[in-house]
Coordinates of N, CA and C in Angstrom, one line a residue:
X1 N 72.2 60.7 54.2 CA 71.1 61.2 53.4 C 71.4 62.4 52.9
X2 N 71.0 62.7 51.6 CA 71.5 64.0 51.1 C 70.4 65.2 51.7
X3 N 71.2 66.3 51.9 CA 70.4 67.4 52.6 C 70.6 67.4 54.1
X4 N 70.9 66.3 54.8 CA 71.1 66.2 56.2 C 72.1 67.1 56.8
X5 N 72.1 67.6 57.8 CA 73.1 68.3 58.4 C 73.8 67.6 59.7
X6 N 75.0 67.4 59.8 CA 75.4 66.8 60.8 C 76.7 67.5 61.6
X7 N 76.5 67.6 62.8 CA 77.7 68.3 63.7 C 78.4 67.3 64.3
X8 N 79.7 67.1 64.2 CA 80.7 66.3 65.1 C 81.2 67.2 66.1
X9 N 81.1 67.1 67.2 CA 81.7 67.5 68.4 C 82.9 66.5 69.0
X10 N 84.0 66.9 68.8 CA 85.2 66.2 68.5 C 86.4 66.5 69.7
X11 N 86.5 65.6 70.6 CA 87.5 65.8 71.6 C 88.6 64.9 71.9
X12 N 89.6 65.0 71.0 CA 90.7 64.2 71.1 C 91.9 65.3 70.7
X13 N 93.1 65.1 71.3 CA 94.2 66.1 71.0 C 95.1 65.6 69.8
X14 N 94.9 64.2 69.5 CA 95.9 63.7 68.3 C 95.0 63.3 67.1
X15 N 95.2 63.8 65.8 CA 94.4 63.5 64.8 C 94.8 62.1 64.3
X16 N 95.8 61.4 64.7 CA 96.2 59.9 64.2 C 95.7 59.0 65.3
X17 N 95.0 59.4 66.1 CA 94.3 58.5 67.3 C 93.1 57.7 66.6
X18 N 92.7 56.8 67.3 CA 91.7 56.0 66.8 C 90.4 57.1 66.7
X19 N 90.4 57.8 67.8 CA 89.3 59.0 67.6 C 89.2 59.7 66.6
X20 N 90.4 60.2 66.2 CA 90.6 60.9 65.1 C 90.2 60.1 63.7
X21 N 90.6 58.8 63.9 CA 90.2 58.1 62.7 C 88.6 57.9 62.5
X22 N 88.1 57.5 63.8 CA 86.6 57.5 63.8 C 86.0 58.8 63.3
X23 N 86.4 60.2 63.7 CA 86.0 61.1 63.2 C 85.9 61.4 61.7
X24 N 87.3 60.9 61.3 CA 87.7 61.2 59.6 C 86.7 60.2 59.0
X25 N 86.5 58.9 59.4 CA 85.6 58.0 58.6 C 84.0 58.4 58.8
X26 N 83.5 59.1 59.8 CA 82.4 59.6 59.7 C 82.0 60.7 58.8
X27 N 83.1 61.6 58.8 CA 83.1 62.7 57.7 C 82.9 62.2 56.3
X28 N 83.7 61.2 56.1 CA 83.9 60.7 54.7 C 82.6 59.8 54.2
X29 N 82.0 59.2 55.2 CA 80.9 58.4 54.8 C 79.8 59.2 54.9
X30 N 79.5 60.2 55.5 CA 78.3 61.2 55.7 C 78.5 62.1 54.4
X31 N 79.7 62.6 54.2 CA 80.0 63.3 53.0 C 79.5 62.5 51.5
X32 N 79.8 61.4 51.8 CA 79.5 60.6 50.4 C 78.0 60.4 50.3
X33 N 77.3 60.5 51.5 CA 75.7 60.5 51.4 C 75.3 61.8 50.9
X34 N 76.1 63.0 51.0 CA 75.4 64.0 50.7 C 75.2 64.9 51.8
X35 N 75.4 64.4 53.0 CA 75.2 65.4 54.2 C 76.1 66.5 54.2
X36 N 75.6 67.5 54.9 CA 76.7 68.7 55.2 C 77.1 68.5 56.7
X37 N 78.3 68.7 56.7 CA 79.2 68.3 57.9 C 79.9 69.5 58.6
X38 N 79.6 69.5 59.8 CA 80.6 70.7 60.6 C 81.3 69.9 61.8
X39 N 82.5 70.5 61.9 CA 83.1 69.7 63.1 C 83.6 70.9 64.1
X40 N 83.1 70.7 65.3 CA 83.8 71.3 66.5 C 84.9 70.6 67.1
X41 N 86.1 70.9 66.5 CA 87.4 70.2 67.0 C 87.9 71.0 68.2
X42 N 87.3 70.5 69.5 CA 87.5 71.4 70.7 C 88.9 71.7 71.1
X43 N 89.7 70.8 70.9 CA 91.3 71.1 71.4 C 91.8 72.0 70.5
X44 N 91.7 71.7 69.3 CA 92.2 72.7 68.2 C 91.6 74.0 68.0
X45 N 90.5 74.3 68.7 CA 89.6 75.6 68.9 C 90.4 76.2 70.3
X46 N 90.9 75.3 70.9 CA 91.2 75.9 72.4 C 90.1 76.3 73.0
X47 N 88.9 75.4 73.0 CA 87.5 75.7 73.4 C 87.7 76.0 75.2
X48 N 87.2 77.0 75.6 CA 87.1 77.3 77.0 C 86.0 76.5 77.6
X49 N 86.4 75.5 78.5 CA 85.5 74.8 79.1 C 84.9 75.3 80.4
X50 N 85.3 76.6 81.1 CA 85.0 77.0 82.1 C 83.8 77.9 82.2
X51 N 82.8 77.8 83.1 CA 81.6 78.6 82.9 C 81.8 79.8 84.0
X52 N 82.0 81.0 83.3 CA 82.5 82.0 84.1 C 81.8 83.3 83.7
X53 N 81.9 84.4 84.6 CA 81.4 85.6 84.2 C 81.7 86.2 82.7
X54 N 82.8 85.8 82.2 CA 83.1 86.3 80.9 C 82.1 85.8 79.7
X55 N 81.3 84.7 80.2 CA 80.3 84.4 79.2 C 79.2 85.3 78.9
X56 N 78.9 86.2 79.7 CA 78.1 87.3 79.7 C 78.6 88.6 79.2
X57 N 78.1 89.1 78.0 CA 78.7 90.4 77.8 C 77.9 91.6 78.2
X58 N 78.4 92.5 78.7 CA 77.8 93.5 79.4 C 77.5 93.3 80.8
X59 N 76.4 94.0 81.1 CA 75.9 94.2 82.5 C 75.2 92.9 83.2
X60 N 75.3 92.6 84.3 CA 74.8 91.3 84.8 C 73.4 91.8 85.2
X61 N 72.4 90.8 85.3 CA 71.2 91.1 85.8 C 71.1 91.1 87.3
X62 N 72.0 90.5 88.0 CA 72.2 90.8 89.5 C 73.7 90.9 89.7
X63 N 74.2 92.1 89.8 CA 75.7 92.2 90.0 C 76.2 92.0 91.5
X64 N 75.2 91.7 92.1 CA 75.4 91.7 93.8 C 75.8 90.2 94.1
X65 N 75.2 89.3 93.2 CA 75.4 87.9 93.7 C 75.4 87.3 92.2
X66 N 76.7 86.5 92.0 CA 76.6 85.9 90.7 C 76.0 84.5 90.7
X67 N 75.1 84.4 89.9 CA 74.3 83.1 89.6 C 74.5 82.8 88.3
X68 N 75.4 81.8 88.0 CA 75.8 81.6 86.4 C 74.6 80.9 85.6
X69 N 73.8 80.2 86.0 CA 72.7 79.7 85.4 C 71.7 80.9 85.1
X70 N 71.3 81.6 86.0 CA 70.3 82.6 86.0 C 70.9 83.9 84.8
X71 N 72.3 84.0 84.9 CA 72.8 85.1 84.1 C 73.0 84.7 82.6
X72 N 73.1 83.7 82.6 CA 73.1 83.2 80.9 C 71.9 83.0 80.4
X73 N 71.1 82.5 81.4 CA 69.4 82.4 80.7 C 69.1 83.9 80.4
X74 N 69.4 84.9 81.2 CA 69.1 86.2 80.7 C 69.8 86.8 79.5
X75 N 71.0 86.4 79.5 CA 71.9 86.8 78.4 C 71.5 86.1 77.2
X76 N 71.1 85.0 77.0 CA 70.6 84.4 75.9 C 69.4 85.0 75.6
X77 N 68.5 85.4 76.4 CA 67.4 86.2 76.0 C 67.6 87.6 75.4
X78 N 68.6 88.3 75.9 CA 69.2 89.5 75.5 C 69.9 89.4 74.3
X79 N 70.4 88.4 73.9 CA 71.4 88.1 72.9 C 72.7 88.7 73.4
X80 N 73.2 88.3 74.6 CA 74.4 89.0 75.1 C 75.2 87.9 75.5
X81 N 75.1 86.7 75.1 CA 76.2 85.6 75.5 C 77.5 85.6 74.6
X82 N 78.6 85.2 75.1 CA 79.9 85.3 74.4 C 79.8 84.8 72.9
X83 N 80.5 85.0 72.1 CA 80.4 84.5 70.7 C 80.8 83.1 70.7
X84 N 81.8 82.8 71.5 CA 82.1 81.2 71.4 C 81.1 80.3 71.6
X85 N 80.2 80.8 72.5 CA 78.9 80.1 72.8 C 77.9 80.0 71.9
X86 N 77.5 81.2 71.3 CA 76.6 81.5 70.5 C 77.0 80.7 68.9
X87 N 78.3 80.8 68.7 CA 78.7 80.0 67.4 C 78.5 78.7 67.5
X88 N 78.5 77.9 68.7 CA 78.4 76.5 68.9 C 76.8 76.2 68.7
X89 N 76.0 77.1 69.6 CA 74.6 77.1 69.5 C 74.1 77.1 67.9
X90 N 74.6 77.9 67.4 CA 74.1 78.1 65.8 C 74.3 76.7 65.2
X91 N 75.7 76.2 65.4 CA 75.8 74.6 64.9 C 74.7 73.7 65.3
X92 N 74.5 73.6 66.6 CA 73.6 72.7 67.1 C 72.2 73.1 66.3
X93 N 71.8 74.3 66.4 CA 70.5 74.6 65.8 C 70.3 74.1 64.4
X94 N 71.5 74.4 63.6 CA 71.4 73.7 62.4 C 71.3 72.3 62.1
X95 N 71.9 71.5 63.1 CA 72.0 70.0 62.7 C 70.9 69.2 63.0
X96 N 70.8 68.2 62.2 CA 69.8 67.1 62.4 C 70.3 66.1 63.3
X97 N 71.6 65.8 63.4 CA 72.2 64.8 64.1 C 73.5 65.5 64.6
X98 N 73.8 65.4 65.8 CA 75.1 65.6 66.6 C 75.7 64.5 67.2
X99 N 77.1 64.2 66.5 CA 77.6 63.0 67.1 C 78.9 63.7 68.0
X100 N 79.0 63.0 69.2 CA 80.1 63.5 70.0 C 81.2 62.4 70.1
X101 N 82.3 62.5 69.6 CA 83.3 61.6 69.6 C 84.4 61.9 70.3
X102 N 84.8 61.0 71.5 CA 85.6 61.2 72.6 C 86.2 60.1 73.3
X103 N 87.2 60.1 73.9 CA 87.5 58.8 74.8 C 87.0 59.1 76.1
X104 N 86.6 57.9 76.7 CA 85.9 58.0 78.2 C 87.1 58.4 79.1
X105 N 86.7 59.3 80.1 CA 87.7 59.7 81.1 C 86.8 59.6 82.4
X106 N 87.2 58.6 83.2 CA 86.6 58.4 84.6 C 85.2 58.5 84.2
X107 N 84.9 57.3 83.5 CA 83.2 57.2 83.3 C 82.6 58.4 82.7
X108 N 83.3 59.1 82.1 CA 82.7 60.4 81.7 C 83.4 61.0 80.5
X109 N 82.9 62.3 80.2 CA 83.5 62.9 79.2 C 84.9 63.7 79.5
X110 N 85.7 64.0 78.6 CA 87.0 64.9 78.9 C 86.3 66.3 79.2
X111 N 87.0 66.8 79.9 CA 86.8 68.2 80.6 C 86.4 69.2 79.7
X112 N 86.9 69.0 78.5 CA 86.9 70.1 77.4 C 85.5 69.8 76.8
X113 N 84.9 68.5 76.7 CA 83.6 68.4 76.1 C 82.5 68.6 77.2
X114 N 82.7 68.1 78.5 CA 81.8 68.6 79.5 C 81.6 70.0 79.5
X115 N 82.7 70.7 79.5 CA 82.5 72.4 79.3 C 81.8 72.8 78.1
X116 N 81.9 72.0 77.1 CA 81.1 72.5 75.8 C 79.5 72.4 76.3
X117 N 79.3 71.2 77.0 CA 77.9 70.9 77.4 C 77.3 71.8 78.4
X118 N 78.3 72.1 79.4 CA 77.7 73.3 80.4 C 77.7 74.5 79.8
X119 N 78.3 75.1 78.8 CA 78.3 76.3 78.3 C 77.2 76.5 77.2
X120 N 77.3 75.5 76.3 CA 76.4 75.6 75.1 C 75.0 75.3 75.3
X121 N 74.8 74.3 76.1 CA 73.3 73.9 76.4 C 72.7 74.5 77.4
X122 N 72.5 75.8 77.3 CA 72.0 76.6 78.5 C 70.5 76.8 78.3
X123 N 70.1 77.2 79.5 CA 68.6 77.3 79.7 C 68.1 78.5 78.7
X124 N 67.1 78.2 77.9 CA 66.6 79.1 76.9 C 66.9 78.8 75.6
X125 N 68.2 78.3 75.5 CA 68.5 77.4 74.2 C 68.0 76.3 74.0
X126 N 68.7 75.4 75.0 CA 68.4 74.0 74.8 C 67.0 73.4 75.7
X127 N 66.8 74.2 76.7 CA 65.6 73.7 77.7 C 65.0 74.9 78.2
X128 N 63.9 74.7 78.9 CA 63.4 75.6 80.0 C 62.8 74.9 80.9
X129 N 62.3 75.8 82.0 CA 61.5 75.0 83.1 C 60.0 75.8 83.1
X130 N 59.2 75.1 82.5 CA 59.2 73.7 82.0 C 59.4 73.7 80.6
X131 N 59.8 72.7 80.0 CA 60.5 72.5 78.5 C 61.6 71.8 78.5
X132 N 61.6 70.4 79.1 CA 62.9 69.5 79.3 C 62.4 68.1 78.9
X133 N 63.4 67.3 78.8 CA 63.1 65.9 78.4 C 62.4 65.9 77.2
X134 N 61.1 65.3 77.1 CA 60.6 65.3 75.8 C 60.0 66.3 75.4
X135 N 60.0 67.5 76.0 CA 59.5 68.8 75.7 C 60.9 69.7 75.5
X136 N 62.0 69.2 75.7 CA 63.2 70.0 75.6 C 63.3 70.6 74.1
X137 N 64.0 71.7 73.9 CA 63.9 72.5 72.9 C 64.8 71.8 71.6
X138 N 65.5 70.7 71.9 CA 66.2 70.1 70.8 C 65.6 68.8 70.3
X139 N 64.2 68.6 70.6 CA 63.8 67.4 70.4 C 63.2 66.9 69.0
X140 N 63.8 67.8 67.9 CA 63.7 67.2 66.8 C 65.1 67.0 66.1
X141 N 66.0 66.6 67.1 CA 67.4 66.2 66.6 C 67.6 65.1 67.2
X142 N 68.7 64.4 66.7 CA 69.4 63.0 67.1 C 70.6 63.2 67.8
X143 N 71.0 62.6 68.9 CA 72.5 62.7 69.4 C 72.9 61.3 69.6
X144 N 74.3 61.3 69.3 CA 74.8 59.9 69.4 C 76.2 60.0 69.9
X145 N 76.7 59.1 71.0 CA 77.9 59.1 71.4 C 78.8 58.1 71.1
X146 N 79.9 58.4 70.5 CA 80.9 57.4 69.9 C 82.1 57.6 70.7
X147 N 82.3 56.5 71.4 CA 83.4 56.7 72.2 C 84.5 55.5 72.4
X148 N 85.5 55.9 73.0 CA 86.7 54.8 73.2 C 86.8 54.6 74.5
X149 N 87.1 53.3 74.8 CA 87.3 53.2 76.3 C 88.7 52.6 76.6
X150 N 89.2 52.7 77.9 CA 90.4 52.1 78.1 C 90.2 50.5 78.4
X151 N 89.1 50.2 79.2 CA 88.7 49.0 79.5 C 88.2 48.2 78.5
X152 N 88.3 46.7 78.7 CA 87.6 45.8 77.7 C 86.2 45.7 77.7
X153 N 85.6 45.2 76.6 CA 84.2 45.0 76.8 C 83.5 44.0 77.9
X154 N 84.3 43.0 78.3 CA 84.1 42.1 79.3 C 84.1 42.6 80.7
X155 N 84.9 43.7 80.8 CA 84.9 44.6 82.1 C 83.7 45.3 82.4
X156 N 83.3 45.7 81.1 CA 81.9 46.7 81.0 C 80.6 45.7 80.8
X157 N 80.5 44.6 81.8 CA 79.4 44.0 81.6 C 78.7 44.1 82.9
X158 N 77.5 43.7 83.3 CA 76.7 43.9 84.5 C 77.5 43.1 85.6
X159 N 78.3 41.9 85.2 CA 79.0 41.3 86.3 C 80.4 41.5 86.1
X160 N 81.0 42.3 85.3 CA 82.2 42.8 85.0 C 82.7 43.7 86.2
X161 N 83.9 44.0 86.2 CA 84.5 44.8 87.4 C 84.2 46.1 87.4
X162 N 83.8 46.8 86.0 CA 83.5 48.2 85.8 C 81.8 48.4 85.8
X163 N 81.1 47.2 85.8 CA 79.7 47.2 85.6 C 79.4 47.6 84.3
X164 N 78.1 47.5 83.8 CA 77.6 47.6 82.5 C 77.9 48.9 82.0
X165 N 78.4 49.1 80.7 CA 78.6 50.4 80.2 C 77.4 51.4 80.3
X166 N 76.3 50.8 80.1 CA 75.1 51.5 80.1 C 74.9 52.4 81.4
X167 N 75.5 52.0 82.4 CA 75.5 52.7 83.8 C 76.2 54.2 83.6
X168 N 77.2 54.1 82.9 CA 77.7 55.6 82.8 C 77.4 56.4 81.8
X169 N 76.5 55.8 80.9 CA 75.7 56.5 79.7 C 74.7 57.4 80.3
X170 N 74.2 56.8 81.5 CA 72.9 57.6 82.2 C 73.1 59.0 82.3
X171 N 74.0 59.5 82.9 CA 74.2 60.9 83.1 C 74.5 61.7 81.7
X172 N 75.2 61.1 81.0 CA 75.6 61.8 79.6 C 74.4 61.8 78.6
X173 N 73.8 60.5 78.3 CA 72.8 60.6 77.4 C 71.5 61.0 78.0
X174 N 71.1 60.6 79.2 CA 69.8 61.0 79.7 C 69.9 62.1 80.4
X175 N 70.8 62.4 81.3 CA 70.9 63.5 82.3 C 71.1 64.9 81.3
X176 N 71.8 64.9 80.3 CA 72.3 66.0 79.6 C 71.6 66.0 78.3
X177 N 71.8 65.1 77.4 CA 71.3 65.2 76.0 C 69.7 65.0 76.0
X178 N 69.3 63.9 76.4 CA 67.7 63.7 76.4 C 66.9 64.8 77.5
X179 N 67.6 65.3 78.5 CA 66.9 66.3 79.1 C 66.8 67.7 78.3
X180 N 67.7 67.8 77.3 CA 67.6 68.9 76.2 C 66.8 68.5 75.1
X181 N 65.8 67.4 75.2 CA 65.1 67.0 74.2 C 65.6 66.0 72.8
X182 N 66.8 65.8 72.9 CA 67.5 65.1 71.8 C 67.1 63.7 71.9
X183 N 66.7 63.0 70.8 CA 66.4 61.7 70.7 C 67.8 60.8 70.5
X184 N 67.9 59.9 71.3 CA 69.3 59.4 71.5 C 69.4 58.1 70.6
X185 N 70.5 58.2 69.9 CA 70.8 56.9 68.9 C 71.7 56.0 69.8
X186 N 71.5 54.6 69.6 CA 72.6 53.6 70.4 C 74.0 54.1 70.2
X187 N 74.7 54.2 71.4 CA 76.0 54.6 71.3 C 76.8 53.7 70.6
X188 N 78.0 54.1 70.0 CA 79.1 53.4 69.4 C 80.1 53.4 70.2
X189 N 80.3 52.1 70.8 CA 81.4 51.7 71.7 C 82.4 51.0 71.1
X190 N 83.7 51.7 71.1 CA 85.0 51.1 70.7 C 85.8 50.9 71.9
X191 N 85.7 49.5 72.2 CA 86.2 49.0 73.6 C 87.9 48.9 73.5
X192 N 88.6 49.5 74.3 CA 90.0 49.0 74.6 C 90.9 49.1 73.3
X193 N 90.7 50.1 72.5 CA 91.5 50.3 71.3 C 93.2 50.2 71.6
X194 N 93.5 50.6 72.7 CA 95.0 50.8 73.0 C 95.7 49.1 73.1
X195 N 94.8 48.4 73.6 CA 95.3 46.9 73.9 C 94.9 46.2 72.6
X196 N 94.0 46.6 71.5 CA 93.6 45.8 70.5 C 94.9 45.8 69.3
X197 N 94.6 44.5 68.5 CA 95.6 44.7 67.1 C 95.4 45.7 66.3
X198 N 96.3 46.0 65.5 CA 95.9 46.9 64.5 C 94.7 46.5 63.6
X199 N 94.7 45.1 63.3 CA 93.3 44.6 62.4 C 92.1 44.9 63.3
X200 N 92.2 44.6 64.7 CA 90.9 45.0 65.4 C 90.6 46.3 65.5
X201 N 91.7 47.4 65.4 CA 91.4 48.8 65.4 C 90.7 49.1 64.1
X202 N 91.2 48.5 63.0 CA 90.8 48.7 61.8 C 89.3 48.4 61.6
X203 N 89.2 47.3 62.2 CA 87.7 46.6 62.4 C 86.7 47.6 62.9
X204 N 87.2 48.1 64.0 CA 86.4 49.2 64.8 C 86.0 50.3 64.1
X205 N 87.0 50.9 63.3 CA 86.8 51.9 62.3 C 85.6 51.5 61.3
X206 N 86.0 50.5 60.6 CA 85.2 50.0 59.4 C 83.7 49.6 60.0
X207 N 83.6 49.2 61.4 CA 82.1 48.8 61.8 C 81.4 50.3 62.0
X208 N 81.8 51.2 62.2 CA 81.5 52.5 62.5 C 80.9 53.1 61.1
X209 N 81.9 53.0 60.1 CA 81.5 53.4 58.7 C 80.4 52.8 58.2
X210 N 80.4 51.4 58.3 CA 79.2 50.4 58.1 C 78.0 50.9 58.6
X211 N 78.1 51.2 60.0 CA 76.7 51.5 60.6 C 76.2 52.9 60.2
X212 N 77.1 53.8 59.9 CA 76.7 55.2 59.2 C 75.9 55.1 58.1
X213 N 76.2 54.1 57.1 CA 75.7 53.9 56.0 C 74.0 53.8 56.1
X214 N 73.6 53.3 57.1 CA 72.1 53.2 57.4 C 71.6 54.0 58.7
X215 N 72.3 55.0 59.1 CA 72.1 55.7 60.4 C 70.9 56.4 60.3
X216 N 70.5 56.8 59.1 CA 69.2 57.6 59.0 C 67.8 56.7 59.0
X217 N 68.3 55.4 59.0 CA 66.9 54.5 59.3 C 66.9 54.1 60.6
X218 N 67.8 54.5 61.8 CA 67.8 53.7 62.8 C 66.5 54.5 63.8
X219 N 66.2 53.9 64.6 CA 65.2 54.2 65.8 C 66.1 54.6 66.8
X220 N 65.6 55.7 67.6 CA 66.4 55.9 68.9 C 66.0 55.0 70.1
X221 N 66.8 55.0 71.0 CA 66.6 54.1 72.0 C 65.3 54.5 73.1
X222 N 65.0 53.7 73.7 CA 63.9 54.1 74.8 C 64.8 54.8 75.8
X223 N 65.0 56.1 76.1 CA 65.9 56.6 76.8 C 65.1 56.8 78.3
X224 N 64.9 55.6 78.9 CA 64.3 55.5 80.3 C 65.1 54.8 81.2
X225 N 65.1 54.7 82.5 CA 65.8 54.0 83.4 C 65.9 52.5 82.9
X226 N 65.1 51.7 82.6 CA 65.2 50.3 82.3 C 66.4 50.0 81.2
X227 N 66.4 51.0 80.1 CA 67.5 50.7 79.1 C 68.8 50.8 79.8
X228 N 69.1 51.6 80.8 CA 70.3 51.7 81.4 C 70.6 50.7 82.6
X229 N 69.7 50.4 83.5 CA 69.7 49.6 84.5 C 69.0 48.4 84.8
X230 N 68.1 48.0 83.5 CA 67.5 46.9 83.5 C 66.1 47.0 84.3
X231 N 65.4 46.0 84.3 CA 64.1 45.9 84.9 C 64.2 45.9 86.3

């Protein structure tokens, strides 16, 4: 939709991968709609995933005992966070929709993307206490996980060996993104591209492009335990 701003946080090493293709087609389709697109290509940026003392510029509020959460909260208020964090926060602040594009690692995000969440979504910027879940500071924004898996769709069912894929989405969508107020759009699951045929991989990319045509009409999921774990 013209005028909308989209941030794609992309965590894959190979541009010619299916993750690369999914990111590329999202950029093409959303650009065609007149959206403004920003991409944080975390590997290409050599993004620092570790939460360390270097994230605070200048003096600590308590130099005797380092508490990362407290120090970045204070640094956010004093505008003394490291520039790689504030650069990403600015991109998030300007976005109407944030798409996370990544391969599933151990039922979670690759470390570089987990580190982005750890460092960018800090207290004061994304939430406060109180000021989380439905009151989180990013409550006027949408978030969407577009991910690829190693295992097949059949394995990611309630009776499958890996359990329902919604189980592992709980900490990502609910514990991190919804905690910060994001409204969560249904995930885009591209199952087992490595063992799929070329035609099937093309279909995965095409179905994502097709979905994006009407993405601004979608309603968010009901981000509560029943969506993930059933009644």
